[in-house]
């Protein structure tokens, strides 16, 4: 039986795309293997959003040269954000790679788009891409150059896919896109994300809906209203702010000010009580002064996010920032700023999570790790509990007894499911 090996780094979209590829390979008779050395088909799903991610892909590509040399008959393919429309330079640099195909595209040996498949045994939480690409061109971001312009999938197609995943056992669906708030503007009926959520909310058997990533400048009041009223839409939002200084936000071409962001976060909290907000922050953007960095810390202290994804700026060739701005913050200084954000955020998360002690929360059980079951609350908190029974895929109540900045622990409580929000 032929074997396939898929290596994936990067965002949830890459992970979802790899999962679809894996399902299709299995339909074609391939079996998964965790060892590239024994695989007949190898796919690397790459990310180049940061230099560190790109370095890992490059190392992996070079490491696979010897595998291809020893077994020239195997198929080696590269996809993800490292591959743009023009693959000539990649072909020259990595002649041992047989195929290059763009993120969200299809390997040349699979005939058409429909060839990609849903997992036969989905996990309780699945991901569905609703829009590819991005039209925003934030100055630091390579994504629009690699994933192209926005292309939305029709509502009926997405609903069909979600229905099928639920029929096969999924309970929670996360809708994915680089900017889900742009969803639908390129479709003939011009549906928006709120319309899509309303349609999906009706699907029997589906228990939870999430979506990411949002763009603060594109998030509508209608969407906030939908989050507040649709019972399956979880009280959790990713809303990348990136910086607290207006000058830096302008240089990043983000299209909003810190005040506008604060107002939006306030409005969301007012409409959706108990909502968990997560954000992304870049430190060490070109010419970021100590004072401008301080404004990011101030914003984080004030808004108190449930989670912050922090990155040090690294220039991406081809972006406006890499072309026009000097990467002038020393790496030691970037590291120091990154540490400061991490320390502040750890304190904030400690406080937020400690408030959950003694509360009974609804958990969707996703699996087992180190002898314990784990799952997530509607607000996306990771919760561990012990039991010898099988709870995989079940919604249960857990009474929280212990908290840390990163996760919660508790005991199962019998009875009606306890909702955190609506
Ligand atoms: S919104 Fe900005 S950061 Fe996000 S994918 Fe588009 S260009 Fe990149």
Short mmCIF file of C-alpha atoms and ligand atoms in Angstrom, two decimals:
data_model
loop_
_atom_site.label_atom_id
_atom_site.label_comp_id
_atom_site.label_asym_id
_atom_site.label_seq_id
_atom_site.Cartn_x
_atom_site.Cartn_y
_atom_site.Cartn_z
CA UNK A 1 0.00 0.00 0.00
CA UNK A 2 1.53 3.41 -0.98
CA UNK A 3 2.25 5.87 1.81
CA UNK A 4 1.81 9.65 2.02
CA UNK A 5 3.44 12.18 4.32
CA UNK A 6 2.17 15.74 4.76
CA UNK A 7 4.18 18.31 6.71
CA UNK A 8 2.32 21.49 7.62
CA UNK A 9 3.26 24.72 9.33
CA UNK A 10 1.47 28.04 9.58
CA UNK A 11 -2.11 29.09 10.05
CA UNK A 12 -5.36 27.17 10.43
CA UNK A 13 -6.01 27.58 6.72
CA UNK A 14 -2.90 25.55 5.92
CA UNK A 15 -3.96 22.92 8.44
CA UNK A 16 -7.47 22.70 6.96
CA UNK A 17 -6.07 22.42 3.43
CA UNK A 18 -3.67 19.66 4.49
CA UNK A 19 -6.52 17.77 6.09
CA UNK A 20 -8.49 17.87 2.82
CA UNK A 21 -5.45 16.68 0.88
CA UNK A 22 -4.93 13.82 3.34
CA UNK A 23 -8.54 12.67 2.93
CA UNK A 24 -8.21 12.70 -0.83
CA UNK A 25 -4.93 10.74 -0.75
CA UNK A 26 -6.59 8.12 1.46
CA UNK A 27 -9.45 7.81 -1.02
CA UNK A 28 -6.84 7.20 -3.69
CA UNK A 29 -5.48 4.30 -1.65
CA UNK A 30 -2.60 5.97 0.21
CA UNK A 31 -1.96 5.38 3.91
CA UNK A 32 -0.51 8.08 6.20
CA UNK A 33 3.00 7.81 7.59
CA UNK A 34 4.86 10.03 10.03
CA UNK A 35 8.19 9.33 8.29
CA UNK A 36 9.04 11.16 5.08
CA UNK A 37 11.82 8.60 4.39
CA UNK A 38 9.31 5.83 3.74
CA UNK A 39 6.60 7.87 1.96
CA UNK A 40 5.78 7.55 -1.75
CA UNK A 41 4.09 10.93 -1.80
CA UNK A 42 5.40 13.90 0.21
CA UNK A 43 3.64 17.27 0.43
CA UNK A 44 5.10 20.22 2.32
CA UNK A 45 2.50 22.86 3.17
CA UNK A 46 4.56 25.99 3.77
CA UNK A 47 4.25 29.33 5.55
CA UNK A 48 6.37 32.41 4.87
CA UNK A 49 4.55 34.92 7.02
CA UNK A 50 7.66 35.25 9.21
CA UNK A 51 11.33 34.64 8.47
CA UNK A 52 11.47 31.91 11.16
CA UNK A 53 8.68 29.96 9.44
CA UNK A 54 10.33 30.33 6.03
CA UNK A 55 13.64 29.08 7.48
CA UNK A 56 11.94 25.94 8.73
CA UNK A 57 10.45 25.26 5.28
CA UNK A 58 13.80 25.79 3.58
CA UNK A 59 15.51 23.42 6.05
CA UNK A 60 12.85 20.81 5.45
CA UNK A 61 13.21 21.16 1.67
CA UNK A 62 16.96 20.69 1.86
CA UNK A 63 16.61 17.75 4.25
CA UNK A 64 14.37 16.01 1.71
CA UNK A 65 17.00 16.21 -1.03
CA UNK A 66 18.66 13.02 0.21
CA UNK A 67 15.30 11.21 0.38
CA UNK A 68 14.59 12.13 -3.23
CA UNK A 69 18.13 11.14 -4.25
CA UNK A 70 17.82 7.69 -2.70
CA UNK A 71 14.28 7.15 -3.98
CA UNK A 72 13.90 9.24 -7.18
CA UNK A 73 10.51 7.64 -7.97
CA UNK A 74 8.69 9.29 -5.08
CA UNK A 75 6.59 12.43 -5.64
CA UNK A 76 7.62 15.54 -3.73
CA UNK A 77 5.35 18.61 -3.82
CA UNK A 78 5.43 22.05 -2.24
CA UNK A 79 2.31 24.14 -1.54
CA UNK A 80 1.30 26.92 0.87
CA UNK A 81 2.38 30.55 0.92
CA UNK A 82 5.90 29.88 -0.33
CA UNK A 83 4.45 29.20 -3.78
CA UNK A 84 3.29 32.16 -5.85
CA UNK A 85 1.97 32.25 -9.42
CA UNK A 86 5.49 32.34 -10.87
CA UNK A 87 7.22 29.11 -9.84
CA UNK A 88 10.33 29.44 -12.05
CA UNK A 89 12.56 30.68 -9.23
CA UNK A 90 11.38 27.81 -6.99
CA UNK A 91 12.05 25.25 -9.72
CA UNK A 92 15.59 26.58 -10.06
CA UNK A 93 16.30 26.62 -6.31
CA UNK A 94 14.67 23.28 -5.49
CA UNK A 95 15.09 21.09 -8.60
CA UNK A 96 14.39 17.95 -6.52
CA UNK A 97 10.78 19.09 -5.97
CA UNK A 98 8.42 17.59 -8.59
CA UNK A 99 5.39 19.90 -8.22
CA UNK A 100 4.58 23.34 -6.90
CA UNK A 101 0.96 24.36 -6.39
CA UNK A 102 -0.48 27.45 -4.77
CA UNK A 103 -2.14 27.55 -1.35
CA UNK A 104 -5.77 26.53 -1.57
CA UNK A 105 -5.10 25.06 -5.01
CA UNK A 106 -4.89 21.47 -6.10
CA UNK A 107 -1.98 19.18 -6.85
CA UNK A 108 -1.57 18.79 -10.60
CA UNK A 109 -2.10 15.04 -10.39
CA UNK A 110 -5.61 15.56 -8.95
CA UNK A 111 -7.86 16.57 -11.80
CA UNK A 112 -10.29 19.16 -10.49
CA UNK A 113 -11.29 21.20 -7.50
CA UNK A 114 -13.99 18.76 -6.44
CA UNK A 115 -11.28 16.16 -6.11
CA UNK A 116 -10.43 17.40 -2.62
CA UNK A 117 -12.36 15.53 0.02
CA UNK A 118 -13.84 15.95 3.45
CA UNK A 119 -12.42 13.79 6.22
CA UNK A 120 -14.37 10.53 6.59
CA UNK A 121 -14.01 10.59 10.36
CA UNK A 122 -13.88 14.29 11.22
CA UNK A 123 -12.77 15.45 14.63
CA UNK A 124 -15.44 17.12 16.84
CA UNK A 125 -14.00 20.48 15.76
CA UNK A 126 -13.46 21.05 12.05
CA UNK A 127 -12.33 23.97 9.87
CA UNK A 128 -14.00 25.15 6.66
CA UNK A 129 -12.46 27.79 4.42
CA UNK A 130 -15.04 30.34 3.24
CA UNK A 131 -12.82 32.89 1.50
CA UNK A 132 -9.37 32.69 -0.03
CA UNK A 133 -6.92 35.56 -0.46
CA UNK A 134 -6.89 39.10 0.83
CA UNK A 135 -7.38 42.54 -0.77
CA UNK A 136 -6.01 44.57 2.13
CA UNK A 137 -2.27 44.77 1.50
CA UNK A 138 -1.16 45.62 5.02
CA UNK A 139 2.33 46.92 4.40
CA UNK A 140 4.16 44.08 6.20
CA UNK A 141 2.11 41.15 4.91
CA UNK A 142 3.07 38.73 2.14
CA UNK A 143 -0.29 36.91 2.11
CA UNK A 144 -2.05 38.91 -0.67
CA UNK A 145 0.95 38.30 -2.96
CA UNK A 146 0.90 34.57 -2.33
CA UNK A 147 -2.76 33.70 -1.82
CA UNK A 148 -4.01 36.30 -4.31
CA UNK A 149 -7.17 38.43 -4.26
CA UNK A 150 -10.32 37.58 -2.31
CA UNK A 151 -12.44 34.73 -3.64
CA UNK A 152 -15.53 33.73 -1.64
CA UNK A 153 -17.13 30.32 -1.80
CA UNK A 154 -20.90 30.33 -2.41
CA UNK A 155 -23.14 30.03 0.66
CA UNK A 156 -24.80 26.84 -0.63
CA UNK A 157 -21.43 25.14 -1.18
CA UNK A 158 -20.22 26.02 2.34
CA UNK A 159 -23.54 24.98 3.90
CA UNK A 160 -23.39 21.65 2.05
CA UNK A 161 -19.88 21.03 3.33
CA UNK A 162 -20.78 21.93 6.91
CA UNK A 163 -23.90 19.72 6.77
CA UNK A 164 -21.81 16.79 5.56
CA UNK A 165 -19.12 17.29 8.21
CA UNK A 166 -21.83 17.38 10.89
CA UNK A 167 -23.45 14.26 9.45
CA UNK A 168 -20.06 12.53 9.74
CA UNK A 169 -19.69 13.57 13.39
CA UNK A 170 -18.33 17.15 13.65
CA UNK A 171 -19.95 19.32 16.34
CA UNK A 172 -18.12 22.60 15.97
CA UNK A 173 -17.11 24.38 12.78
CA UNK A 174 -14.63 27.24 12.50
CA UNK A 175 -15.01 29.27 9.31
CA UNK A 176 -11.67 30.39 7.93
CA UNK A 177 -10.37 33.21 5.82
CA UNK A 178 -7.56 35.74 5.87
CA UNK A 179 -10.28 38.33 6.32
CA UNK A 180 -13.67 36.71 6.91
CA UNK A 181 -15.31 40.14 7.22
CA UNK A 182 -14.87 40.57 3.46
CA UNK A 183 -16.83 37.41 2.81
CA UNK A 184 -19.33 37.52 -0.05
CA UNK A 185 -18.65 40.91 -1.69
CA UNK A 186 -17.47 39.10 -4.84
CA UNK A 187 -20.51 36.77 -5.08
CA UNK A 188 -23.52 37.63 -7.27
CA UNK A 189 -26.02 37.88 -4.36
CA UNK A 190 -23.47 39.70 -2.19
CA UNK A 191 -24.17 37.79 1.00
CA UNK A 192 -22.08 38.79 4.02
CA UNK A 193 -20.66 36.83 6.92
CA UNK A 194 -23.73 37.53 9.07
CA UNK A 195 -25.97 36.03 6.35
CA UNK A 196 -23.73 32.97 6.15
CA UNK A 197 -23.74 32.48 9.94
CA UNK A 198 -27.54 32.82 9.97
CA UNK A 199 -27.85 30.07 7.36
CA UNK A 200 -25.37 27.75 9.10
CA UNK A 201 -26.94 28.33 12.51
CA UNK A 202 -29.97 26.37 11.25
CA UNK A 203 -28.04 23.15 10.62
CA UNK A 204 -29.32 20.33 12.84
CA UNK A 205 -26.64 18.61 14.88
CA UNK A 206 -24.21 21.51 14.60
CA UNK A 207 -23.55 22.83 18.12
CA UNK A 208 -20.99 25.60 17.74
CA UNK A 209 -19.77 28.06 15.12
CA UNK A 210 -16.63 30.16 15.19
CA UNK A 211 -14.82 32.20 12.54
CA UNK A 212 -11.44 33.83 12.02
CA UNK A 213 -9.70 36.11 11.22
CA UNK A 214 -11.49 39.46 11.42
CA UNK A 215 -10.24 42.82 10.26
CA UNK A 216 -11.21 45.70 12.58
CA UNK A 217 -11.88 48.06 9.69
CA UNK A 218 -14.27 45.62 7.99
CA UNK A 219 -16.27 44.32 10.95
CA UNK A 220 -19.90 45.41 10.63
CA UNK A 221 -22.56 46.16 13.25
CA UNK A 222 -24.70 43.56 11.50
CA UNK A 223 -22.05 40.93 12.23
CA UNK A 224 -21.79 41.93 15.89
CA UNK A 225 -25.58 41.66 16.11
CA UNK A 226 -25.43 38.18 14.55
CA UNK A 227 -22.83 37.05 17.11
CA UNK A 228 -25.06 38.40 19.87
CA UNK A 229 -28.22 36.66 18.70
CA UNK A 230 -27.34 33.41 16.91
CA UNK A 231 -27.23 30.68 19.55
CA UNK A 232 -24.56 28.51 17.92
CA UNK A 233 -22.10 31.35 17.30
CA UNK A 234 -19.57 31.26 20.16
CA UNK A 235 -18.75 34.27 22.30
CA UNK A 236 -15.20 34.52 21.02
CA UNK A 237 -13.57 36.79 18.46
CA UNK A 238 -10.14 37.21 16.98
CA UNK A 239 -9.58 40.89 16.26
CA UNK A 240 -5.96 41.64 15.34
CA UNK A 241 -4.91 45.11 16.48
CA UNK A 242 -1.17 44.81 15.60
CA UNK A 243 -0.10 48.05 17.36
CA UNK A 244 -1.33 50.73 19.77
CA UNK A 245 0.27 53.72 18.04
CA UNK A 246 -1.60 55.55 15.30
CA UNK A 247 1.62 56.31 13.44
CA UNK A 248 2.61 52.64 13.40
CA UNK A 249 -0.91 51.58 12.39
CA UNK A 250 -0.70 54.06 9.53
CA UNK A 251 2.70 52.75 8.43
CA UNK A 252 1.25 49.25 8.61
CA UNK A 253 -1.65 50.44 6.36
CA UNK A 254 -4.18 48.90 8.72
CA UNK A 255 -6.94 51.40 7.97
CA UNK A 256 -8.03 52.24 11.55
CA UNK A 257 -6.79 54.23 14.51
CA UNK A 258 -6.23 52.97 18.05
CA UNK A 259 -9.30 54.96 19.15
CA UNK A 260 -11.47 53.33 16.49
CA UNK A 261 -10.22 49.94 17.60
CA UNK A 262 -10.99 50.71 21.26
CA UNK A 263 -14.49 51.81 20.29
CA UNK A 264 -15.09 48.63 18.29
CA UNK A 265 -13.88 46.39 21.14
CA UNK A 266 -16.14 48.30 23.55
CA UNK A 267 -19.13 47.91 21.24
CA UNK A 268 -18.54 44.16 20.88
CA UNK A 269 -18.30 43.73 24.66
CA UNK A 270 -21.46 45.74 25.18
CA UNK A 271 -23.44 43.67 22.64
CA UNK A 272 -21.93 40.27 23.46
CA UNK A 273 -21.50 40.00 27.23
CA UNK A 274 -18.73 37.66 28.34
CA UNK A 275 -17.14 37.62 24.87
CA UNK A 276 -13.49 36.51 24.80
CA UNK A 277 -11.32 38.69 22.59
CA UNK A 278 -8.01 37.61 21.14
CA UNK A 279 -5.62 39.74 19.15
CA UNK A 280 -2.34 39.79 17.24
CA UNK A 281 0.51 42.20 17.92
CA UNK A 282 3.69 42.94 15.98
CA UNK A 283 6.56 44.49 17.94
CA UNK A 284 9.63 46.17 16.48
CA UNK A 285 7.96 47.47 13.31
CA UNK A 286 10.38 49.82 11.43
CA UNK A 287 11.04 53.02 13.38
CA UNK A 288 8.82 51.97 16.30
CA UNK A 289 9.94 54.18 19.19
CA UNK A 290 9.92 53.22 22.84
CA UNK A 291 6.95 55.52 23.31
CA UNK A 292 5.03 53.98 20.41
CA UNK A 293 5.69 50.51 21.82
CA UNK A 294 4.46 51.76 25.21
CA UNK A 295 1.15 52.67 23.49
CA UNK A 296 0.78 49.00 22.48
CA UNK A 297 1.34 47.94 26.11
CA UNK A 298 -1.20 50.55 27.25
CA UNK A 299 -3.80 49.28 24.82
CA UNK A 300 -3.25 45.68 25.93
CA UNK A 301 -3.46 46.68 29.63
CA UNK A 302 -6.67 48.54 28.97
CA UNK A 303 -8.54 46.07 26.75
CA UNK A 304 -7.28 42.94 28.54
CA UNK A 305 -7.45 40.33 25.81
CA UNK A 306 -8.00 36.67 26.58
CA UNK A 307 -5.16 35.74 24.21
CA UNK A 308 -2.49 37.67 22.33
CA UNK A 309 -0.42 36.24 19.48
CA UNK A 310 2.83 38.17 19.49
CA UNK A 311 5.39 38.38 16.71
CA UNK A 312 8.57 40.37 16.19
CA UNK A 313 8.56 42.17 12.85
CA UNK A 314 10.52 40.49 10.10
CA UNK A 315 10.63 42.02 6.60
CA UNK A 316 9.04 39.92 3.85
CA UNK A 317 10.54 40.47 0.43
CA UNK A 318 8.00 41.94 -1.98
CA UNK A 319 5.92 43.80 0.62
CA UNK A 320 5.65 47.59 0.81
CA UNK A 321 7.30 47.65 4.26
CA UNK A 322 10.28 45.63 3.05
CA UNK A 323 10.65 47.94 0.02
CA UNK A 324 10.15 51.29 1.70
CA UNK A 325 11.07 50.99 5.38
CA UNK A 326 14.35 50.14 7.01
CA UNK A 327 14.22 47.22 9.45
CA UNK A 328 16.01 49.39 11.99
CA UNK A 329 15.03 47.91 15.36
CA UNK A 330 17.79 45.65 16.66
CA UNK A 331 16.80 42.03 17.17
CA UNK A 332 17.73 42.23 20.88
CA UNK A 333 15.35 45.18 21.26
CA UNK A 334 12.59 43.33 19.38
CA UNK A 335 13.11 40.36 21.70
CA UNK A 336 12.91 42.59 24.75
CA UNK A 337 9.65 44.15 23.54
CA UNK A 338 8.26 40.73 22.78
CA UNK A 339 9.13 39.57 26.31
CA UNK A 340 7.45 42.63 27.80
CA UNK A 341 4.22 41.88 25.94
CA UNK A 342 4.41 38.23 26.98
CA UNK A 343 4.92 39.13 30.64
CA UNK A 344 2.07 41.61 30.63
CA UNK A 345 -0.23 39.18 28.87
CA UNK A 346 0.62 36.35 31.24
CA UNK A 347 -0.48 38.56 34.13
CA UNK A 348 -3.72 39.51 32.35
CA UNK A 349 -4.54 35.91 31.44
CA UNK A 350 -3.81 34.78 35.00
CA UNK A 351 -6.40 37.28 36.27
CA UNK A 352 -9.02 36.54 33.59
CA UNK A 353 -8.78 32.78 34.05
CA UNK A 354 -8.69 32.92 37.88
CA UNK A 355 -12.17 34.49 37.77
CA UNK A 356 -13.47 31.23 36.29
CA UNK A 357 -12.63 29.19 39.42
CA UNK A 358 -15.79 27.63 40.80
CA UNK A 359 -17.78 28.25 37.58
CA UNK A 360 -19.41 25.40 35.65
CA UNK A 361 -18.69 25.70 31.93
CA UNK A 362 -19.79 23.95 28.77
CA UNK A 363 -16.91 21.97 27.22
CA UNK A 364 -16.78 20.26 23.85
CA UNK A 365 -14.40 17.34 24.38
CA UNK A 366 -11.76 17.17 21.63
CA UNK A 367 -9.39 14.42 22.77
CA UNK A 368 -6.98 13.05 25.36
CA UNK A 369 -3.52 14.28 26.30
CA UNK A 370 -1.24 12.84 28.99
CA UNK A 371 -4.03 10.73 30.49
CA UNK A 372 -6.56 13.58 30.67
CA UNK A 373 -9.49 14.58 28.52
CA UNK A 374 -9.40 18.08 27.07
CA UNK A 375 -11.83 20.37 25.33
CA UNK A 376 -12.72 24.01 24.90
CA UNK A 377 -15.32 26.34 26.31
CA UNK A 378 -17.43 28.51 24.02
CA UNK A 379 -14.95 31.27 24.84
CA UNK A 380 -12.11 29.03 23.59
CA UNK A 381 -10.54 28.26 26.97
CA UNK A 382 -8.66 24.97 27.08
CA UNK A 383 -10.00 22.75 29.89
CA UNK A 384 -8.62 19.44 31.20
CA UNK A 385 -10.48 16.87 33.30
CA UNK A 386 -9.98 13.23 34.32
CA UNK A 387 -12.32 10.35 33.62
CA UNK A 388 -12.02 6.74 32.55
CA UNK A 389 -15.21 7.06 30.43
CA UNK A 390 -15.15 8.05 26.76
CA UNK A 391 -16.30 11.66 26.30
CA UNK A 392 -14.86 12.32 22.83
CA UNK A 393 -17.14 14.66 20.88
CA UNK A 394 -19.53 15.23 23.77
CA UNK A 395 -20.69 18.52 25.23
CA UNK A 396 -20.41 18.31 28.99
CA UNK A 397 -20.32 20.53 32.06
CA UNK A 398 -17.04 20.92 33.89
CA UNK A 399 -16.71 22.74 37.22
CA UNK A 400 -13.44 24.65 37.20
CA UNK A 401 -11.19 23.98 40.20
CA UNK A 402 -7.77 25.20 39.07
CA UNK A 403 -6.60 27.82 36.57
CA UNK A 404 -3.36 28.95 34.94
CA UNK A 405 -2.76 31.62 32.29
CA UNK A 406 -2.92 28.96 29.57
CA UNK A 407 -5.55 26.42 30.65
CA UNK A 408 -8.14 25.36 33.22
CA UNK A 409 -8.77 22.14 35.12
CA UNK A 410 -11.95 20.82 36.64
CA UNK A 411 -14.38 18.01 37.32
CA UNK A 412 -17.37 16.82 35.32
CA UNK A 413 -20.72 18.03 36.62
CA UNK A 414 -23.84 16.12 35.70
CA UNK A 415 -26.98 17.86 34.50
CA UNK A 416 -28.11 20.33 31.87
CA UNK A 417 -25.44 21.94 29.72
CA UNK A 418 -24.46 25.30 31.15
CA UNK A 419 -24.09 28.09 28.63
CA UNK A 420 -21.45 30.73 29.25
CA UNK A 421 -23.00 33.37 27.09
CA UNK A 422 -26.39 33.64 25.33
S1 LIG B 1 -5.65 41.70 6.40
FE1 LIG B 1 -3.54 42.43 6.29
S2 LIG B 1 -2.43 41.06 7.67
FE2 LIG B 1 -4.35 40.04 7.18
S3 LIG B 1 -3.90 38.73 5.42
FE3 LIG B 1 -4.69 40.67 4.62
S4 LIG B 1 -2.86 41.89 4.21
FE4 LIG B 1 -2.24 40.21 5.58
#
